[in-house]
Short mmCIF file of C-alpha atoms and ligand atoms in Angstrom, two decimals:
data_model
loop_
_atom_site.label_atom_id
_atom_site.label_comp_id
_atom_site.label_asym_id
_atom_site.label_seq_id
_atom_site.Cartn_x
_atom_site.Cartn_y
_atom_site.Cartn_z
CA MET A 25 0.00 0.00 0.00
CA THR A 26 1.17 3.48 -0.85
CA LYS A 27 0.03 6.11 1.64
CA VAL A 28 -1.28 9.38 0.18
CA TRP A 29 -1.07 12.69 2.03
CA ILE A 30 -2.97 15.58 0.41
CA MET A 31 -1.47 19.02 0.97
CA ASN A 32 -2.28 22.50 -0.25
CA PRO A 33 0.99 24.15 -1.31
CA GLN A 34 -0.45 27.59 -0.52
CA LYS A 35 -1.31 26.64 3.05
CA ILE A 36 1.32 24.11 4.03
CA GLU A 37 2.89 24.64 7.46
CA ALA A 38 5.89 22.97 9.03
CA ALA A 39 3.69 21.66 11.87
CA ASP A 40 1.30 19.85 9.48
CA SER A 41 0.95 16.32 10.83
CA GLY A 42 1.03 14.72 7.34
CA LEU A 43 4.17 16.64 6.47
CA GLN A 44 5.79 15.59 9.73
CA GLU A 45 4.90 11.96 9.11
CA ALA A 46 6.19 12.01 5.52
CA ALA A 47 9.44 13.61 6.75
CA ARG A 48 9.80 10.96 9.43
CA TRP A 49 9.28 8.23 6.85
CA LEU A 50 12.09 9.72 4.76
CA ARG A 51 14.35 9.78 7.82
CA GLU A 52 13.46 6.16 8.51
CA GLY A 53 14.64 5.11 5.05
CA LYS A 54 11.27 4.94 3.30
CA ARG A 55 10.50 6.12 -0.23
CA VAL A 56 8.20 9.11 -0.42
CA ALA A 57 7.17 10.89 -3.63
CA PHE A 58 6.56 14.63 -3.46
CA PRO A 59 5.81 17.55 -5.78
CA THR A 60 8.47 19.98 -6.96
CA GLU A 61 7.99 22.94 -9.29
CA THR A 62 9.14 20.78 -12.23
CA VAL A 63 7.82 17.21 -11.85
CA TYR A 64 7.09 14.87 -8.94
CA GLY A 65 10.22 13.37 -7.38
CA LEU A 66 10.65 10.02 -5.63
CA GLY A 67 12.59 10.87 -2.49
CA ALA A 68 14.80 8.94 -0.09
CA ASP A 69 17.50 9.86 2.43
CA ALA A 70 20.56 10.43 0.22
CA ARG A 71 22.87 9.21 2.99
CA SER A 72 21.31 5.76 3.12
CA ALA A 73 22.46 3.30 0.45
CA GLU A 74 19.57 1.01 1.35
CA ALA A 75 16.91 3.70 1.00
CA VAL A 76 18.43 4.84 -2.29
CA ALA A 77 18.53 1.25 -3.56
CA GLY A 78 14.78 1.23 -2.94
CA ILE A 79 14.37 4.12 -5.38
CA PHE A 80 16.25 2.31 -8.14
CA ALA A 81 14.20 -0.84 -7.50
CA ALA A 82 10.81 0.91 -7.54
CA LYS A 83 11.64 2.79 -10.74
CA GLY A 84 13.43 -0.07 -12.47
CA ARG A 85 16.21 2.44 -13.05
CA PRO A 86 19.66 1.39 -14.35
CA SER A 87 22.16 1.73 -11.51
CA ASP A 88 24.68 3.74 -13.58
CA ASN A 89 22.26 6.68 -13.81
CA PRO A 90 22.93 8.96 -10.81
CA LEU A 91 20.30 10.86 -8.82
CA ILE A 92 19.82 14.54 -8.03
CA VAL A 93 20.17 15.48 -4.36
CA HIS A 94 17.61 18.02 -3.13
CA ILE A 95 18.26 20.54 -0.39
CA ALA A 96 16.05 23.15 1.27
CA ASP A 97 18.71 25.61 2.39
CA ARG A 98 22.14 26.77 1.19
CA SER A 99 23.56 25.75 4.57
CA GLN A 100 23.11 22.10 3.50
CA LEU A 101 25.47 22.61 0.57
CA GLY A 102 28.54 22.27 2.78
CA ASP A 103 27.50 18.71 3.65
CA LEU A 104 27.67 17.71 -0.02
CA THR A 105 30.56 19.68 -1.53
CA ASP A 106 33.43 21.84 -0.33
CA ALA A 107 31.35 25.03 -0.24
CA ASP A 108 34.36 27.25 0.46
CA ARG A 109 35.93 26.22 -2.84
CA LEU A 110 32.80 26.67 -4.90
CA ASP A 111 33.65 28.37 -8.22
CA GLU A 112 32.37 31.90 -8.75
CA THR A 113 30.08 30.98 -11.68
CA SER A 114 28.33 28.17 -9.80
CA ARG A 115 27.83 30.53 -6.88
CA ARG A 116 26.26 33.15 -9.13
CA LEU A 117 23.95 30.57 -10.71
CA MET A 118 22.76 29.49 -7.27
CA ASP A 119 22.22 33.13 -6.24
CA ASP A 120 20.10 33.76 -9.29
CA PHE A 121 18.21 30.52 -9.87
CA TRP A 122 17.80 28.84 -6.45
CA PRO A 123 15.30 27.87 -5.39
CA GLY A 124 14.37 26.89 -8.92
CA PRO A 125 14.70 24.40 -11.76
CA LEU A 126 18.49 24.41 -12.00
CA THR A 127 20.69 21.47 -10.93
CA LEU A 128 24.43 21.99 -10.48
CA VAL A 129 26.92 19.13 -10.79
CA LEU A 130 29.58 19.78 -8.15
CA PRO A 131 32.65 17.97 -6.79
CA ALA A 132 31.28 15.58 -4.15
CA LYS A 133 32.58 15.56 -0.61
CA PRO A 134 33.76 11.97 -0.12
CA GLY A 135 31.21 9.98 1.85
CA ALA A 136 28.64 12.80 1.92
CA VAL A 137 25.98 10.73 0.16
CA ALA A 138 25.62 7.00 -0.45
CA ALA A 139 27.72 5.77 -3.38
CA ASN A 140 24.66 4.63 -5.34
CA VAL A 141 23.34 8.23 -5.42
CA THR A 142 26.23 9.35 -7.63
CA ALA A 143 26.64 5.99 -9.37
CA GLY A 144 30.24 6.11 -8.22
CA LEU A 145 31.01 9.47 -9.90
CA PRO A 146 33.24 11.96 -8.05
CA THR A 147 30.53 14.59 -8.54
CA VAL A 148 27.11 15.15 -7.03
CA ALA A 149 24.13 16.87 -8.68
CA VAL A 150 22.41 19.30 -6.31
CA ARG A 151 19.25 21.35 -6.56
CA MET A 152 16.96 23.43 -4.38
CA PRO A 153 13.39 23.04 -5.67
CA ASP A 154 11.05 26.04 -5.73
CA HIS A 155 8.01 24.40 -4.21
CA PRO A 156 6.69 25.06 -0.69
CA VAL A 157 5.80 21.40 -0.04
CA ALA A 158 9.19 20.13 -1.25
CA LEU A 159 11.10 22.73 0.74
CA ARG A 160 9.14 22.12 3.97
CA LEU A 161 9.43 18.35 3.57
CA ILE A 162 13.20 18.38 3.01
CA GLU A 163 13.62 20.81 5.89
CA ALA A 164 11.53 18.64 8.22
CA ALA A 165 13.34 15.47 7.11
CA GLY A 166 16.62 17.12 8.06
CA CYS A 167 18.61 15.19 5.47
CA PRO A 168 19.64 15.67 1.84
CA VAL A 169 16.93 14.00 -0.26
CA ALA A 170 17.87 12.02 -3.38
CA ALA A 171 14.96 12.23 -5.80
CA PRO A 172 14.69 11.23 -9.43
CA SER A 173 11.43 11.83 -11.25
CA ALA A 174 8.75 9.59 -9.73
CA ASN A 175 7.94 7.52 -12.83
CA ARG A 176 8.80 3.98 -13.85
CA SER A 177 12.05 4.22 -15.80
CA GLY A 178 11.39 5.08 -19.47
CA ARG A 179 7.89 6.50 -18.87
CA PRO A 180 6.91 10.18 -19.11
CA SER A 181 7.75 12.05 -15.90
CA PRO A 182 4.81 12.67 -13.53
CA THR A 183 3.31 16.13 -13.25
CA ARG A 184 0.38 14.99 -11.06
CA ALA A 185 0.07 12.61 -8.14
CA SER A 186 -2.20 10.41 -10.26
CA HIS A 187 0.68 9.91 -12.73
CA VAL A 188 2.93 8.74 -9.88
CA LEU A 189 0.31 6.30 -8.65
CA ALA A 190 -0.33 5.01 -12.17
CA ASP A 191 3.35 3.96 -12.31
CA LEU A 192 4.35 3.25 -8.71
CA ASP A 193 1.29 2.49 -6.56
CA GLY A 194 2.24 -0.31 -4.20
CA LEU A 195 5.93 0.02 -5.10
CA ILE A 196 6.65 3.07 -2.93
CA ASP A 197 5.78 3.86 0.69
CA GLY A 198 4.02 7.17 0.29
CA ILE A 199 3.22 10.20 -1.81
CA VAL A 200 2.52 13.78 -0.93
CA ASP A 201 -0.16 15.02 -3.33
CA GLY A 202 0.35 18.76 -3.71
CA GLY A 203 -1.59 19.14 -6.96
CA PRO A 204 -0.19 19.61 -10.45
CA THR A 205 3.39 20.85 -10.87
CA GLY A 206 4.11 24.17 -12.56
CA VAL A 207 7.08 24.00 -14.93
CA GLY A 208 6.28 20.55 -16.29
CA VAL A 209 9.73 19.54 -17.54
CA GLU A 210 12.65 18.67 -15.29
CA SER A 211 15.39 20.96 -14.05
CA THR A 212 18.24 22.06 -16.27
CA VAL A 213 21.40 20.15 -15.31
CA VAL A 214 24.65 22.11 -15.65
CA GLU A 215 28.29 21.65 -14.80
CA VAL A 216 30.69 24.59 -14.69
CA VAL A 217 34.17 23.80 -16.04
CA ASP A 218 36.77 26.59 -16.09
CA GLY A 219 34.03 29.23 -15.87
CA VAL A 220 32.07 27.78 -18.80
CA VAL A 221 28.55 26.52 -18.10
CA HIS A 222 27.94 23.18 -19.81
CA VAL A 223 24.28 22.27 -20.13
CA LEU A 224 24.10 18.51 -19.61
CA ARG A 225 20.31 18.40 -19.80
CA PRO A 226 18.08 21.27 -21.00
CA GLY A 227 15.20 22.03 -18.65
CA GLY A 228 13.21 24.61 -16.75
CA VAL A 229 15.93 27.29 -16.88
CA SER A 230 16.68 28.13 -20.52
CA ALA A 231 20.13 28.57 -22.05
CA GLU A 232 19.17 32.19 -22.74
CA GLU A 233 18.45 32.78 -19.04
CA LEU A 234 21.72 31.12 -18.05
CA ARG A 235 23.61 33.29 -20.51
CA ARG A 236 22.25 36.45 -18.91
CA VAL A 237 23.91 35.45 -15.65
CA ALA A 238 26.91 33.39 -16.68
CA GLY A 239 28.31 34.57 -19.98
CA ARG A 240 29.65 31.44 -21.63
CA VAL A 241 27.06 28.71 -21.86
CA GLU A 242 27.49 25.64 -24.00
CA ALA A 243 24.48 23.51 -24.75
CA ARG A 244 25.19 20.08 -26.14
CA GLY A 245 23.19 20.85 -29.24
CA GLU A 246 21.84 17.32 -29.28
CA LEU A 247 18.57 18.26 -30.91
CA SER A 248 20.06 20.47 -33.60
CA ALA A 249 22.55 17.76 -34.44
CA ALA A 250 19.77 15.21 -34.66
CA LEU A 251 17.69 17.47 -36.89
CA ALA A 252 20.58 18.30 -39.18
CA ARG A 253 21.38 14.68 -39.77
CA SER A 254 17.95 13.22 -40.13
CA GLY A 255 16.97 14.05 -43.66
CA GLU A 256 14.61 11.10 -43.86
CA GLY A 257 13.91 10.80 -40.16
CA GLY A 258 14.15 7.33 -38.72
CA PRO A 259 15.84 6.40 -35.51
CA SER A 260 19.30 5.62 -36.81
CA SER A 261 20.39 9.14 -37.71
CA GLY A 262 19.22 10.64 -34.44
CA GLN A 263 20.81 7.89 -32.42
CA LEU A 264 24.08 8.46 -34.18
CA ALA A 265 24.02 12.11 -33.21
CA GLU A 266 23.29 11.18 -29.62
CA GLU A 267 26.08 8.63 -29.38
CA GLU A 268 28.60 10.96 -30.93
CA ALA A 269 27.65 13.64 -28.47
CA ALA A 270 28.94 11.29 -25.71
CA PRO A 271 26.47 12.25 -23.01
CA LYS A 272 28.09 13.62 -19.89
CA SER A 273 24.87 13.37 -17.92
CA PRO A 274 24.52 9.60 -17.81
CA GLY A 275 20.72 9.69 -17.82
CA MET A 276 20.69 11.26 -21.27
CA LYS A 277 21.64 8.04 -23.00
CA TYR A 278 18.55 6.08 -22.00
CA ALA A 279 15.20 5.86 -23.75
CA HIS A 280 12.89 8.14 -21.85
CA TYR A 281 9.47 9.70 -21.53
CA ALA A 282 7.93 7.33 -24.06
CA PRO A 283 4.21 6.78 -24.46
CA ARG A 284 3.22 3.24 -25.47
CA GLY A 285 2.09 4.27 -28.95
CA ARG A 286 4.60 4.72 -31.77
CA LEU A 287 5.45 8.44 -31.68
CA THR A 288 6.91 10.44 -34.58
CA VAL A 289 7.90 14.12 -34.32
CA VAL A 290 7.16 16.15 -37.44
CA SER A 291 9.13 19.30 -38.19
CA GLY A 292 9.50 21.77 -41.08
CA ASP A 293 9.07 25.43 -42.11
CA SER A 294 5.50 25.22 -43.34
CA PRO A 295 2.69 24.46 -40.85
CA ASP A 296 0.38 23.68 -43.77
CA ARG A 297 2.78 21.11 -45.20
CA ILE A 298 3.24 19.56 -41.75
CA SER A 299 -0.48 19.19 -41.11
CA ALA A 300 -1.12 17.87 -44.63
CA TRP A 301 1.61 15.25 -44.19
CA ILE A 302 0.31 14.24 -40.76
CA ARG A 303 -3.28 13.97 -42.05
CA GLU A 304 -2.09 11.65 -44.79
CA GLN A 305 -0.27 9.43 -42.28
CA LEU A 306 -3.33 9.38 -40.03
CA ARG A 307 -5.52 8.19 -42.88
CA LYS A 308 -3.06 5.42 -43.73
CA ALA A 309 -2.69 4.36 -40.11
CA SER A 310 -6.46 4.29 -39.57
CA ALA A 311 -6.86 2.16 -42.66
CA GLU A 312 -4.40 -0.29 -41.12
CA GLY A 313 -6.49 -0.49 -37.98
CA GLU A 314 -4.33 1.71 -35.77
CA ARG A 315 -5.81 4.00 -33.15
CA THR A 316 -4.35 7.39 -34.02
CA GLY A 317 -3.37 10.48 -32.06
CA VAL A 318 -1.95 13.94 -32.74
CA LEU A 319 -0.11 16.22 -30.35
CA THR A 320 -0.57 19.75 -31.61
CA PHE A 321 -1.03 23.41 -30.63
CA GLU A 322 -4.11 25.60 -30.23
CA GLU A 323 -3.32 27.33 -33.50
CA HIS A 324 -3.43 24.06 -35.48
CA CYS A 325 -5.79 21.74 -33.60
CA GLU A 326 -8.72 22.25 -35.95
CA GLN A 327 -6.69 20.73 -38.77
CA TYR A 328 -7.07 17.23 -37.40
CA GLY A 329 -10.61 16.99 -36.01
CA SER A 330 -11.99 14.33 -38.32
CA GLU A 331 -8.72 12.61 -39.14
CA ALA A 332 -7.38 11.50 -35.75
CA ASP A 333 -9.04 9.42 -33.04
CA VAL A 334 -7.45 11.57 -30.33
CA VAL A 335 -6.26 15.18 -30.71
CA VAL A 336 -4.33 16.61 -27.76
CA THR A 337 -3.57 20.33 -27.65
CA ALA A 338 -0.51 21.07 -25.52
CA GLY A 339 -1.09 24.85 -25.50
CA SER A 340 -0.49 27.87 -27.68
CA LEU A 341 2.62 28.31 -29.81
CA GLN A 342 2.76 31.75 -28.19
CA SER A 343 3.25 30.14 -24.77
CA PRO A 344 5.94 27.45 -24.79
CA GLU A 345 5.74 27.52 -20.96
CA THR A 346 2.19 26.17 -21.19
CA VAL A 347 3.29 23.52 -23.66
CA ALA A 348 6.05 22.44 -21.24
CA ARG A 349 3.56 22.26 -18.36
CA ASN A 350 1.20 20.03 -20.39
CA LEU A 351 3.71 17.88 -22.25
CA TYR A 352 4.01 14.81 -20.02
CA GLY A 353 0.31 14.74 -19.18
CA ALA A 354 -0.40 14.88 -22.92
CA LEU A 355 1.93 11.94 -23.63
CA ARG A 356 0.28 9.94 -20.86
CA SER A 357 -3.21 10.78 -22.11
CA PHE A 358 -2.47 8.92 -25.37
CA ASP A 359 -1.78 5.81 -23.29
CA GLU A 360 -4.94 6.32 -21.28
CA GLN A 361 -6.88 6.32 -24.55
CA ASN A 362 -5.02 3.34 -26.01
CA VAL A 363 -3.58 5.24 -28.95
CA THR A 364 -1.15 3.13 -30.99
CA VAL A 365 0.25 5.66 -33.47
CA ILE A 366 1.02 9.30 -32.56
CA TYR A 367 2.27 12.27 -34.58
CA ALA A 368 3.58 15.32 -32.70
CA GLU A 369 4.22 18.74 -34.20
CA ALA A 370 7.63 20.18 -33.36
CA LEU A 371 8.06 23.35 -31.32
CA GLU A 372 10.60 26.15 -31.83
CA GLU A 373 13.84 25.23 -30.03
CA GLU A 374 13.95 28.53 -28.15
CA GLY A 375 13.78 29.16 -24.42
CA ILE A 376 12.02 26.26 -22.70
CA GLY A 377 11.12 25.00 -26.19
CA LEU A 378 14.58 23.40 -26.28
CA ALA A 379 13.76 21.23 -23.26
CA VAL A 380 10.33 20.36 -24.69
CA MET A 381 11.87 19.25 -27.98
CA ASN A 382 14.61 17.32 -26.18
CA ARG A 383 11.95 15.32 -24.28
CA LEU A 384 9.69 14.88 -27.30
CA LEU A 385 12.53 13.53 -29.44
CA LYS A 386 13.52 11.09 -26.72
CA ALA A 387 9.91 10.04 -26.31
CA ALA A 388 9.90 9.36 -30.05
CA GLY A 389 13.12 7.33 -29.88
CA HIS A 390 14.48 10.07 -32.19
CA ARG A 391 11.96 9.23 -34.87
CA ILE A 392 11.68 12.59 -36.62
CA LYS A 393 10.27 13.51 -40.02
CA LEU A 394 11.26 16.72 -41.79
CA VAL A 395 8.61 17.80 -44.30
O1 TXA B 421 13.43 18.51 -12.07
C1 TXA B 421 14.16 17.57 -11.76
O2 TXA B 421 15.38 17.61 -11.88
C2 TXA B 421 13.47 16.31 -11.18
C3 TXA B 421 12.83 16.71 -9.85
C4 TXA B 421 12.22 15.52 -9.14
O3 TXA B 421 13.75 17.37 -9.04
N1 TXA B 421 14.42 15.25 -10.99
C5 TXA B 421 14.95 14.56 -12.04
O4 TXA B 421 15.77 13.52 -11.68
O5 TXA B 421 14.69 14.82 -13.17
P1 TXA B 421 16.20 12.36 -12.69
O6 TXA B 421 16.89 11.35 -11.85
O7 TXA B 421 15.03 11.90 -13.45
O8 TXA B 421 17.28 13.03 -13.59
C6 TXA B 421 18.58 13.29 -13.08
C7 TXA B 421 19.50 13.71 -14.19
C8 TXA B 421 19.91 12.54 -15.05
O9 TXA B 421 20.01 12.96 -16.41
C9 TXA B 421 21.28 12.19 -14.46
O10 TXA B 421 22.09 11.53 -15.38
C10 TXA B 421 21.81 13.57 -14.12
O11 TXA B 421 20.68 14.26 -13.63
N2 TXA B 421 22.83 13.51 -13.07
C11 TXA B 421 22.68 13.18 -11.77
N3 TXA B 421 23.87 13.20 -11.12
C12 TXA B 421 24.80 13.54 -12.02
C13 TXA B 421 26.22 13.74 -11.98
N4 TXA B 421 26.91 13.58 -10.87
N5 TXA B 421 26.84 14.12 -13.13
C14 TXA B 421 26.16 14.31 -14.27
N6 TXA B 421 24.81 14.13 -14.38
C15 TXA B 421 24.14 13.76 -13.27
MG1 MG B 422 13.63 11.16 -14.91
#
């Protein structure tokens, strides 16, 4: 049985009995899912190898993919890394973006967290989430909290408690239900090397925002590389780009976020050409007995009404933030409606759009069609 505590993020207080119980469970080595501003995390005491092993087991996560450690206060940083020797750029990023959807990979203090948290790496990924429930819970637990996204490995990340339960009910000890999350895609993971910010995973803080604070920012350019190479689409070209990019953030190499239906991302300069091509595919797929779905935007959703079994609108093209917030729920809704073939329109790779496209392409196993 997985215990559910319901909490209102606007009204949560440290003395809340549910919060105190959830915090105690974390301290006792149990696995407790909780909301952050990005997605729900599956938390455990980062100092306990046994508790952390429970996270990997519940998720079915490969053990070479390290976890992010969550803190509630800058004073906890010194427990994880040598805070006095923190580089100036990392410090500035924390000043500007914490609490918030930015994770920093830092030199780990030996023995600070269990070895399975960092998958044996000499670094530790740290973030301070911007969510009242997460902050209060971590504070009350009194320990650094290791927390990957609270989904079964390979599935879309959870942005609602119901998503967590759909994947992990009975496999974890408890969940704090604090309502839907806000950002919708995970934190941006960065590592500063010689003053240069390397984006290991695009996320809630955009490269443009980082640049305003940190000057030199290098994104891995995974998506652009994949697009440039995939004239005909198909998984092989995209995979090649990914392998060549030699992911520094180990999690980036795994299949992720995938709905059960066969998803293809469709990109190009002309929205009309894109929708015409998708409509043609939908007709063919329907004729072959597939149950079809389209992931589109408010501006285009009327194009597909009669052609697809399920049309999901992620938001307006004018608001990539809304699209990010709705993305994972949209991918899950295709599963809920037993869709077997899905076409998704691409979004501009700007701002948070880069993170959205990164997740979409992974969800599609890098199956992309340029029309
Ligand atoms: O928004 C988020 O970051 C969410 C919420 C729950 O905080 N968490 C999350 O965790 O997305 P997870 O485990 O799904 O993703 C962690 C990412 C992976 O890509 C992993 O490879 C990378 O962070 N990572 C963790 N430790 C690392 C390290 N020491 N060096 C490089 N990458 C690391
Ligand atoms: Mg994840």
